[in-house]
mmCIF file of C-alpha atoms and ligand atoms in Angstrom:
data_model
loop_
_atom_site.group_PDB
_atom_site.id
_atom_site.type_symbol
_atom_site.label_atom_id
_atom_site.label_comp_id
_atom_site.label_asym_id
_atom_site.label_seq_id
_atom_site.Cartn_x
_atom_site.Cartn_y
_atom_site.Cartn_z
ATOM 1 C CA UNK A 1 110.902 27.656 101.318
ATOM 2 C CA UNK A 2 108.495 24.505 100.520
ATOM 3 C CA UNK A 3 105.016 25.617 98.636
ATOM 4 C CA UNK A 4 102.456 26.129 100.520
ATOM 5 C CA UNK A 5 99.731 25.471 98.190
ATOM 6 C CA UNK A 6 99.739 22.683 95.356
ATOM 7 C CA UNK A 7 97.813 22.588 92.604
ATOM 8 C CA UNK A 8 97.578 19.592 90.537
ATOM 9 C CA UNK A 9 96.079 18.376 87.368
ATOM 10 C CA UNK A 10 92.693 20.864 87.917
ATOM 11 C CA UNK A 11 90.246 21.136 85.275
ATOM 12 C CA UNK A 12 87.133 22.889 85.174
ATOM 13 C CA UNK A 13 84.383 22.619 83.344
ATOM 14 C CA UNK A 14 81.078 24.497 84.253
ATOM 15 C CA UNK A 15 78.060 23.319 83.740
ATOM 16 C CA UNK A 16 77.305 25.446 80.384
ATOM 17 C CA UNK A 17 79.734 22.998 79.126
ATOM 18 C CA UNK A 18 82.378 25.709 78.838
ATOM 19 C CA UNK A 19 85.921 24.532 79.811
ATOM 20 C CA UNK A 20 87.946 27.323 82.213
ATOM 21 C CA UNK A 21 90.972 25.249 83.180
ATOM 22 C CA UNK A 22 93.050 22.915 81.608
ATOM 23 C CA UNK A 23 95.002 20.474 83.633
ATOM 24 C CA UNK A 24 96.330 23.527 86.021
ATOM 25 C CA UNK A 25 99.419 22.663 87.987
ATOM 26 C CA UNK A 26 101.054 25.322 90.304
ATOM 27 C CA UNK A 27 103.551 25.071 93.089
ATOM 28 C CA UNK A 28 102.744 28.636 95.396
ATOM 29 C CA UNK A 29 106.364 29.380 97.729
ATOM 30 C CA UNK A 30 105.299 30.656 101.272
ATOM 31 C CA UNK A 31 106.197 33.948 101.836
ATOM 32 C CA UNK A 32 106.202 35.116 98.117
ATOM 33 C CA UNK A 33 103.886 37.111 95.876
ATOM 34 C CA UNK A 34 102.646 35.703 92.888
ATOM 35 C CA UNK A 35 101.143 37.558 90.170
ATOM 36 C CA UNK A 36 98.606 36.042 88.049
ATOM 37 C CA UNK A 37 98.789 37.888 84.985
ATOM 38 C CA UNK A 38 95.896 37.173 81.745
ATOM 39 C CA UNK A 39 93.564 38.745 79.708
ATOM 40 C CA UNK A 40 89.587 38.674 80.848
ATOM 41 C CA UNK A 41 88.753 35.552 80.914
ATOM 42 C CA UNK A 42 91.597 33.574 80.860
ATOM 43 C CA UNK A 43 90.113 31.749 83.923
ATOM 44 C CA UNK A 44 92.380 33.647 86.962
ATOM 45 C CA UNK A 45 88.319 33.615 89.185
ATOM 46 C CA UNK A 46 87.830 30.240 88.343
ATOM 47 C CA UNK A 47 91.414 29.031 89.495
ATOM 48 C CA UNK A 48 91.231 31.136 92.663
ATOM 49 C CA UNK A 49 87.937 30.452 93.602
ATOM 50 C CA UNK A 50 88.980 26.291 93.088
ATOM 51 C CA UNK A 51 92.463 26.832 95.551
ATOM 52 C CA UNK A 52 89.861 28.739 98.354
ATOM 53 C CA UNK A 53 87.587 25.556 97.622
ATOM 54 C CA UNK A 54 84.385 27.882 96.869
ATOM 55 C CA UNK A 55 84.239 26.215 93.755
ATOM 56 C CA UNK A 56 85.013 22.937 92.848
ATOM 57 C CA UNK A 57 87.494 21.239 90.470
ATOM 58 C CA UNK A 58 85.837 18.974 87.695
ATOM 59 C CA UNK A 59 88.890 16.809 88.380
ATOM 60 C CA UNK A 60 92.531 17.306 89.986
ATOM 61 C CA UNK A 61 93.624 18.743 93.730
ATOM 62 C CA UNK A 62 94.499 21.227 95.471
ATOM 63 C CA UNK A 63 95.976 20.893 98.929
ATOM 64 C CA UNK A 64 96.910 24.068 101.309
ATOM 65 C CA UNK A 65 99.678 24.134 104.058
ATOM 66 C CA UNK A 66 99.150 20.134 103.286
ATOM 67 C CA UNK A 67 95.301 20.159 104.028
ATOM 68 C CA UNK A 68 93.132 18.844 101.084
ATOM 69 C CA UNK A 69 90.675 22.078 99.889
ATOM 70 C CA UNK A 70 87.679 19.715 99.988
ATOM 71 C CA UNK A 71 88.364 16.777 102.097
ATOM 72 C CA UNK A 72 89.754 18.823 104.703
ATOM 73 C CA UNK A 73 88.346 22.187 103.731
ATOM 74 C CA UNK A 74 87.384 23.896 107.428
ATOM 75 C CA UNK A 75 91.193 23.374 108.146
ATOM 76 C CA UNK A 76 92.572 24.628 104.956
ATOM 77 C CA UNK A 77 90.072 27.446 104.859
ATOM 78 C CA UNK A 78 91.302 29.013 108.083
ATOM 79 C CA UNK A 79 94.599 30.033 106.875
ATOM 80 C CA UNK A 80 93.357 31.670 103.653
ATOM 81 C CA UNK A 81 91.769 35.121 103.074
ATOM 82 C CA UNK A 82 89.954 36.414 99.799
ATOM 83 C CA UNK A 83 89.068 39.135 98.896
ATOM 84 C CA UNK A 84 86.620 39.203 95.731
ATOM 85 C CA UNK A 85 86.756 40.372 92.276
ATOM 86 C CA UNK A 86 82.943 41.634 92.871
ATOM 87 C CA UNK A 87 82.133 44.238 95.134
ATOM 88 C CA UNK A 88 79.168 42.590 97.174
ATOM 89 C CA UNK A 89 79.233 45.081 100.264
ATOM 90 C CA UNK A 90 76.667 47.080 100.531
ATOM 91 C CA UNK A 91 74.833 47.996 103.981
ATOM 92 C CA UNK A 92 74.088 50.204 106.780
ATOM 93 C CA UNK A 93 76.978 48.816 109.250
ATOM 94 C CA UNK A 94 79.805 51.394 109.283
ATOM 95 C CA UNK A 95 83.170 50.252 108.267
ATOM 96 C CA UNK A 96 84.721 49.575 111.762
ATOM 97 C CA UNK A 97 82.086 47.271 112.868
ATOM 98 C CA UNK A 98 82.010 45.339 109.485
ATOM 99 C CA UNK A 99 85.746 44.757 109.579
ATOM 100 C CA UNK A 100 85.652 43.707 113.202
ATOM 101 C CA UNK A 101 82.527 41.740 112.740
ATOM 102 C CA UNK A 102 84.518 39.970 110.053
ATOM 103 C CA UNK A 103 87.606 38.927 112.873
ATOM 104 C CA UNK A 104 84.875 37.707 114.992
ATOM 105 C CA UNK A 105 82.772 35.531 112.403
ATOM 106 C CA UNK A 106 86.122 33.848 111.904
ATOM 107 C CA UNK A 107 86.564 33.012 115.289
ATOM 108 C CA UNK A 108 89.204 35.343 116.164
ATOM 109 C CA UNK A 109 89.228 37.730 119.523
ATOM 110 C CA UNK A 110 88.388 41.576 119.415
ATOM 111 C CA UNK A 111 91.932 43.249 118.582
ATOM 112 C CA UNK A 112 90.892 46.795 118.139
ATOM 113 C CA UNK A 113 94.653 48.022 117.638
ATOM 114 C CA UNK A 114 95.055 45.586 114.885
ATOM 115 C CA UNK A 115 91.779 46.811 113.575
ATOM 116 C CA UNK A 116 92.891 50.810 113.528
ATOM 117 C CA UNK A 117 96.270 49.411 112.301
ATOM 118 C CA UNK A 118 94.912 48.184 109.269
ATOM 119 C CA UNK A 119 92.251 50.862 108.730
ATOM 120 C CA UNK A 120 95.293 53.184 108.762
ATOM 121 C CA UNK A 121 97.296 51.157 106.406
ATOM 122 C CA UNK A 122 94.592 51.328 103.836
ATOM 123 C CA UNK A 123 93.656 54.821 103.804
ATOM 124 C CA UNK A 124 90.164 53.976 105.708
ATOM 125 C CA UNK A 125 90.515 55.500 109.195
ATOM 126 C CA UNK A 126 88.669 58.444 108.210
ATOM 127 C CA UNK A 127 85.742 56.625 107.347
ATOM 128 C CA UNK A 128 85.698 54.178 110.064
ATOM 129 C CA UNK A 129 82.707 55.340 111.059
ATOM 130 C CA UNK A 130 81.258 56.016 107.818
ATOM 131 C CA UNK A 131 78.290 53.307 106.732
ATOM 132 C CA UNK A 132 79.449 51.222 103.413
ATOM 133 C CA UNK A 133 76.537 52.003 101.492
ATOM 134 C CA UNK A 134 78.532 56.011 101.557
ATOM 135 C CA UNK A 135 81.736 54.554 100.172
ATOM 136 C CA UNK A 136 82.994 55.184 96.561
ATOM 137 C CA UNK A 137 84.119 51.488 95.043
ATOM 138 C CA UNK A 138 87.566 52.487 95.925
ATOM 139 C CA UNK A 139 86.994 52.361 99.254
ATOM 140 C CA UNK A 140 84.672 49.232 98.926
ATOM 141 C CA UNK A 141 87.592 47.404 97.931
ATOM 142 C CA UNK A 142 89.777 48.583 100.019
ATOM 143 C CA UNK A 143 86.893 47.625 102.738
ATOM 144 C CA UNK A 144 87.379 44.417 101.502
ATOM 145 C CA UNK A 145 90.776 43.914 102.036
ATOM 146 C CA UNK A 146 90.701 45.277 105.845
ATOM 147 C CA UNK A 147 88.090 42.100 106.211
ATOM 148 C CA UNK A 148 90.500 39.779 104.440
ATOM 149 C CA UNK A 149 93.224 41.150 106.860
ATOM 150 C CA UNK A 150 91.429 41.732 110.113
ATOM 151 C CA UNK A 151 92.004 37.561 110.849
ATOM 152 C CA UNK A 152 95.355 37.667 109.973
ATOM 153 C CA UNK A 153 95.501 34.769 107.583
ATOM 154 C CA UNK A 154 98.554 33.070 106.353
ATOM 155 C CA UNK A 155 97.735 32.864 102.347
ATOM 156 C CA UNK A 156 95.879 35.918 101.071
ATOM 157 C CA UNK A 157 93.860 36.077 97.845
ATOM 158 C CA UNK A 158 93.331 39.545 95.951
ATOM 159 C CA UNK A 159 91.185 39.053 92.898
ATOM 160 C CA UNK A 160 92.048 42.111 90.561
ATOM 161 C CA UNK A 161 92.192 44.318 93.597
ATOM 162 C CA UNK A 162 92.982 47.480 91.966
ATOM 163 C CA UNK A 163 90.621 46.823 89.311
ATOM 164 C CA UNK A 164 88.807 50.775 89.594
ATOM 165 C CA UNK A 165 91.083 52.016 91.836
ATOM 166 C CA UNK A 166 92.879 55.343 90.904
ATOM 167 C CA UNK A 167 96.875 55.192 90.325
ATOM 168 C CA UNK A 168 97.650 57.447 93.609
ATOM 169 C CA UNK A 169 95.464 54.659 96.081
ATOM 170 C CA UNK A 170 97.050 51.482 94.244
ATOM 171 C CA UNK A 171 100.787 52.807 95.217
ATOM 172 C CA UNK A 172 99.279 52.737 98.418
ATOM 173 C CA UNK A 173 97.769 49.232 97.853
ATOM 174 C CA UNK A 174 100.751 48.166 96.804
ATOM 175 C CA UNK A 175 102.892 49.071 99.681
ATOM 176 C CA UNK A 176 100.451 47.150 101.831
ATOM 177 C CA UNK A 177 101.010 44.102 99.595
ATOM 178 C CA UNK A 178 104.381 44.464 100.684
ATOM 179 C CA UNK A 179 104.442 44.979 103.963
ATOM 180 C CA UNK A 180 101.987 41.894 104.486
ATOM 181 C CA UNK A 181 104.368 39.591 102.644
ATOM 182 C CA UNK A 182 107.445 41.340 105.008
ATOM 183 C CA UNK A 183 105.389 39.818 108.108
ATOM 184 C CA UNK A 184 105.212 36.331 106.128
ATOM 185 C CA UNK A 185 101.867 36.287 104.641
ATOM 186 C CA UNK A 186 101.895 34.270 101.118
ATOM 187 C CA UNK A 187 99.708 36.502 98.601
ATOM 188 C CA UNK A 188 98.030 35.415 95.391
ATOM 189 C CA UNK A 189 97.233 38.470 93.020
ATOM 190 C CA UNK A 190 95.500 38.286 89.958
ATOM 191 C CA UNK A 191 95.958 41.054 87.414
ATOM 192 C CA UNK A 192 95.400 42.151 83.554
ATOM 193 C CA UNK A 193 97.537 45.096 84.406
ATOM 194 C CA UNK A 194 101.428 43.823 83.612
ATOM 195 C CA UNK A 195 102.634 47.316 85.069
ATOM 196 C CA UNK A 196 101.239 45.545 88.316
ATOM 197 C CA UNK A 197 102.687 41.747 87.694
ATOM 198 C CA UNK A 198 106.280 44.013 87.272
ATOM 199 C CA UNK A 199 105.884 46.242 90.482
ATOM 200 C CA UNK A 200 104.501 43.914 92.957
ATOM 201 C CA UNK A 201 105.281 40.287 92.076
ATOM 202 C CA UNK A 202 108.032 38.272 92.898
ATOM 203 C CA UNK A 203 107.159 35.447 90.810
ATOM 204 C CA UNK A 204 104.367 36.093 87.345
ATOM 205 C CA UNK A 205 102.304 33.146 86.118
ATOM 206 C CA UNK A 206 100.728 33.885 82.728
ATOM 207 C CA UNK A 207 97.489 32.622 82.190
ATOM 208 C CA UNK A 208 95.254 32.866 78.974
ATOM 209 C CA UNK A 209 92.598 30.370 77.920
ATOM 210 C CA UNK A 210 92.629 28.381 81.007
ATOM 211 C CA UNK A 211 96.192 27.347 80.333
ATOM 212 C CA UNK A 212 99.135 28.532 82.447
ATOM 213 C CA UNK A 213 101.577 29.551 79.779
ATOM 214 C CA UNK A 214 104.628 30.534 82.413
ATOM 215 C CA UNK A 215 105.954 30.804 85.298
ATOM 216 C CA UNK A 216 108.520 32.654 86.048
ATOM 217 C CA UNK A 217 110.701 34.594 88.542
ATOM 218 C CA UNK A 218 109.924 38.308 87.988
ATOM 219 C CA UNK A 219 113.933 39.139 87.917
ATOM 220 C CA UNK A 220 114.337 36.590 85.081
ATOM 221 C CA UNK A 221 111.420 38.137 82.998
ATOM 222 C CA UNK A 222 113.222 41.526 83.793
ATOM 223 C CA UNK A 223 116.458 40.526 81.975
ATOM 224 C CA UNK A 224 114.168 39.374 79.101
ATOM 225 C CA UNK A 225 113.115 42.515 79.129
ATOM 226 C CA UNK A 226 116.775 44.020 78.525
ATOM 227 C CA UNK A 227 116.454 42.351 75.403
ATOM 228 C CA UNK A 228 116.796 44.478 72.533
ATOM 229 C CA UNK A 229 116.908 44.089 69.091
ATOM 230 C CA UNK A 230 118.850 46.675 66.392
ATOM 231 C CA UNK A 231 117.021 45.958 62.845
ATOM 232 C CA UNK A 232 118.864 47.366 59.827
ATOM 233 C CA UNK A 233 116.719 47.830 56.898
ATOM 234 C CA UNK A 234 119.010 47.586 53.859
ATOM 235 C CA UNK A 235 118.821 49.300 50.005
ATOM 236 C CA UNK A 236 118.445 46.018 48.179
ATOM 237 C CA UNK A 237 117.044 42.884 49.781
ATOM 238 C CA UNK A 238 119.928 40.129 50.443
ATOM 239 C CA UNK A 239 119.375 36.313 49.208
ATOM 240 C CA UNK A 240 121.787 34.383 51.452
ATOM 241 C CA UNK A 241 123.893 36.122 54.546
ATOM 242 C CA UNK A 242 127.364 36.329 53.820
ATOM 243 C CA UNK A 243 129.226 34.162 55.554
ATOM 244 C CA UNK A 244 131.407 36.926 57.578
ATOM 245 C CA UNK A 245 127.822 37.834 59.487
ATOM 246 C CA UNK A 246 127.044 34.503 60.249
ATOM 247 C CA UNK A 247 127.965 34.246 64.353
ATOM 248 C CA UNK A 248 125.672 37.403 64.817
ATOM 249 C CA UNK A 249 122.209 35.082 64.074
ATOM 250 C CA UNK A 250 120.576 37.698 62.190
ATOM 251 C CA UNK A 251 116.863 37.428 61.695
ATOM 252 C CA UNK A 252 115.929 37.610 57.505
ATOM 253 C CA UNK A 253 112.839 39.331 56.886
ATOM 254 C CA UNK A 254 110.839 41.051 54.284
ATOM 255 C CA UNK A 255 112.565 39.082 51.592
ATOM 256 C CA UNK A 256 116.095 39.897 53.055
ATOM 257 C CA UNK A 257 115.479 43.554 52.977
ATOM 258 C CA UNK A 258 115.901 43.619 56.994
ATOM 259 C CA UNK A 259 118.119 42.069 59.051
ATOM 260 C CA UNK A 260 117.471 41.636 62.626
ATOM 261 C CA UNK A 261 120.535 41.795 65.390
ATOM 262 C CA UNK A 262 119.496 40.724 69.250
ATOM 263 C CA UNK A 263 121.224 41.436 72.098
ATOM 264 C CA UNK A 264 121.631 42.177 75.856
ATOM 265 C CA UNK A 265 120.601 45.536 76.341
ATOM 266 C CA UNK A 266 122.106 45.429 79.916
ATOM 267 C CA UNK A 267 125.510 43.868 78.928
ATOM 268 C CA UNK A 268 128.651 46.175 78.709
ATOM 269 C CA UNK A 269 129.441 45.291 75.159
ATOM 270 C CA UNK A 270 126.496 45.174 72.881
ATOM 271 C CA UNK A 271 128.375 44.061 69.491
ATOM 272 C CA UNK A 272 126.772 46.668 67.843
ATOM 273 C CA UNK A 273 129.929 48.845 66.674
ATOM 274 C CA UNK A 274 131.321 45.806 64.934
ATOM 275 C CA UNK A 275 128.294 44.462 63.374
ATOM 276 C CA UNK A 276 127.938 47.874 61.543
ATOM 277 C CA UNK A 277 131.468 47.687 60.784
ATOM 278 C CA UNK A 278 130.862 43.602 59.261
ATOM 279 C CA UNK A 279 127.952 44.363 57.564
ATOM 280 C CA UNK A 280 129.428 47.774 55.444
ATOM 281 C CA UNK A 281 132.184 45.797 54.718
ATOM 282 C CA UNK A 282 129.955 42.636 53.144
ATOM 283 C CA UNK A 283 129.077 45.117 50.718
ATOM 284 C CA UNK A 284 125.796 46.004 52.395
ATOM 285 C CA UNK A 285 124.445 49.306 52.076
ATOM 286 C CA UNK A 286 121.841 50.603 54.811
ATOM 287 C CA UNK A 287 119.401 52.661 54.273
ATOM 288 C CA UNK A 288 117.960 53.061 57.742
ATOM 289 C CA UNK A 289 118.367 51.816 61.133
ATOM 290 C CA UNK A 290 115.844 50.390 63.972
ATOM 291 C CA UNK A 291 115.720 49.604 67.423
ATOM 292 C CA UNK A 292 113.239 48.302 69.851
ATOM 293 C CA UNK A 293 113.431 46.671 73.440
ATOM 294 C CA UNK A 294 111.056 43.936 74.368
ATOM 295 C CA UNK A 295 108.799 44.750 77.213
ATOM 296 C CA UNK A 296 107.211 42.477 79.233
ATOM 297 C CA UNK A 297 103.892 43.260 77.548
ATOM 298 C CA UNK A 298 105.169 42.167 74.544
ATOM 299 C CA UNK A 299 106.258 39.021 76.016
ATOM 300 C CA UNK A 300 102.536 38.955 77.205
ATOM 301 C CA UNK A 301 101.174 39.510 74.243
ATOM 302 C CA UNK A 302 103.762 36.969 71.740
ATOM 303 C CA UNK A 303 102.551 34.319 74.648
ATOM 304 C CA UNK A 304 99.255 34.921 74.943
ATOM 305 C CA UNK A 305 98.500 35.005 71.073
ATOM 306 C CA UNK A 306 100.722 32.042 70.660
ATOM 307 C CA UNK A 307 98.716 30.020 72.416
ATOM 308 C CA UNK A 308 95.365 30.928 71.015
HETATM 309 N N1 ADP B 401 79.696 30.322 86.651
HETATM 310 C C1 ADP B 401 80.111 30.197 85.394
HETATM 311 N N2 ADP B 401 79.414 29.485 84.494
HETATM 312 C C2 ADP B 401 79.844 29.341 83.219
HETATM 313 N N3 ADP B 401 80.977 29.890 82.738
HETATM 314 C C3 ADP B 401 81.702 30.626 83.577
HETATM 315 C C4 ADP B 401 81.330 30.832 84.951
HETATM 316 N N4 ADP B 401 82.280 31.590 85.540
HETATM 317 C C5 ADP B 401 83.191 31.858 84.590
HETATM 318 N N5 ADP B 401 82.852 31.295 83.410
HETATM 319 C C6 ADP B 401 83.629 31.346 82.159
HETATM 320 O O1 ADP B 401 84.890 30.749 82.392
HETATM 321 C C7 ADP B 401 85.931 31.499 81.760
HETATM 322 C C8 ADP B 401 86.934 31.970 82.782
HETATM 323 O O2 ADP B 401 86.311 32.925 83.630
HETATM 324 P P1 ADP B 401 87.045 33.599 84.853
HETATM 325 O O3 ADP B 401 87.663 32.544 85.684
HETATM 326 O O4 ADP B 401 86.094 34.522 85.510
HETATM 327 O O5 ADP B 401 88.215 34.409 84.096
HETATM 328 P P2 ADP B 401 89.047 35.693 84.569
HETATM 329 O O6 ADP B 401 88.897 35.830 86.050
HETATM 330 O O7 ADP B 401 90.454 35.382 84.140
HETATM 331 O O8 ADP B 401 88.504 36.863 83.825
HETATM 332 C C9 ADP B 401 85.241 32.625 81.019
HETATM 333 O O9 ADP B 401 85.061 32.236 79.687
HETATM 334 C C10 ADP B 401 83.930 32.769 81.739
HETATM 335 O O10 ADP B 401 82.939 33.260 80.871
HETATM 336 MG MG1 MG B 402 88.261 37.376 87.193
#
């Protein structure tokens, strides 16, 4: 699988003088789902919004299926479908006509099974006929995403697009997600919500502070997050490791009063047994014992306040 879209070298700076993006690169595989995961304001808008060329790059490119985003923008622009962090749709059309008006406006022919198909898919048949102005901002969004869909296009955009939605409809979002990418459609997500980034994404870019920090395949962050970590808090505070505890690389903290053992939460022998075993028989006494696995919000978190 080659990428599909290429990002390189974009930086943004808006006109308030505030910097969004630093030197962005980012490879996107067809076919796959990428998560991008930051905080508020970490500049996820700003770097979708420069790949669908609706705003532009201070300086660097971006080139889709091999079209340049601005030189060549009507023929990149046809293979790519957004759908909006804001909700902007709000009118008197009921929602069948708006999503087939939307087919049409991109120069696609009436499909009305395609249409109910996707109304369906996304929990809006019911309200086909319903005008948009009745709709709670669930449905909006969802509305928005039938429009995205109803011209089929090859690289889909969802900015935040459960942002508001309750848990029982984003399931349902996210089986959509799913199925699009099963027919071949390359989708772009971006997300604050990690539980989202683990469920849906095959790959997870972490953004914060215009910066992309990683990128990563979600099955390797996974194992990270077998990591876990057995601290033993000891009676009286050690200067020096003995020797004899050396190959298990424990972490010294709190002026030697805890030591810190990682390991493979996964794997079939943890090492944990004989580390006890080693560190009674340095003389060691424990007084308690700790253990915590690494999640991939921590992960998050240790790399997004690293780099701030
Ligand atoms: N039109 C704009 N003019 C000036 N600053 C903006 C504009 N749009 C976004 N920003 C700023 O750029 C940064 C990134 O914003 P944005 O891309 O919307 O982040 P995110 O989508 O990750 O929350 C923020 O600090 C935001 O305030
Ligand atoms: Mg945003």
């Amino acid at each position: 699988m080659g990428s599909i879209v290429s990002v390189q070298g974009v930086t943004k700076t808006y006109a308030s003088g505030h910097q969004a993006l630093h030197s962005v690169d980012l490879a996107i595989q067809e076919g796959e789902i990428l998560a991008l995961l930051g905080p508020n304001g970490a500049g996820k808008t700003t770097l979708i919004s420069i790949i669908c060329g609706i705003v532009n790059a201070s300086s660097g490119s971006v080139t889709v299926a091999g079209y340049d985003i601005v030189k060549q923008f009507r023929e990149a622009r046809r293979l790519i479908g957004i759908v909006p962090q804001e909700l902007t749709t709000n009118s008197f059309e009921t929602v069948w006509d708006d999503v087939s008006f939307s087919r049409g406006l991109h120069g696609c022919k009436p499909d009305p099974a395609l249409i109910e198909r996707i109304l369906k898919d996304l929990s809006l048949w019911d309200k086909k006929d319903a005008t948009i102005m009745t709709l709670s901002g669930g449905m909006k969004r969802r509305l928005l995403i039938a429009k995205a869909l109803s011209y089929q296009p090859r690289i889909l955009f969802l900015d935040e697009p459960t942002a508001g939605v309750d848990v029982t409809l984003r399931k349902g979002m996210w089986e959509t997600v799913s199925r699009l990418r099963d027919e071949g459609v390359t989708i772009i997500l971006t997300t604050h919500y990690i539980e989202e980034a683990e469920e849906m994404a095959d790959r997870v870019g972490v953004i914060s502070q215009g910066r992309i920090l990683l990128v990563e395949d979600k099955q390797v962050l996974m194992q990270k997050l077998g990591e876990k970590s057995l601290s033993i808090i000891l009676h009286e505070p050690v200067e020096a490791l003995p020797e004899s505890l050396a190959h298990y690389q424990l972490e010294r903290t709190d002026n030697g009063r805890i030591l810190t053992y990682r390991y493979d939460g996964n794997a079939e022998r943890t090492g944990i047994t004989r580390l006890l075993g080693d560190v009674a028989a340095a003389g060691l006494r424990l007084k308690d014992l700790q253990t915590s696995q690494s999640s991939l919000e921590e992960i998050f978190v240790n790399l997004v306040s690293e780099a701030s």
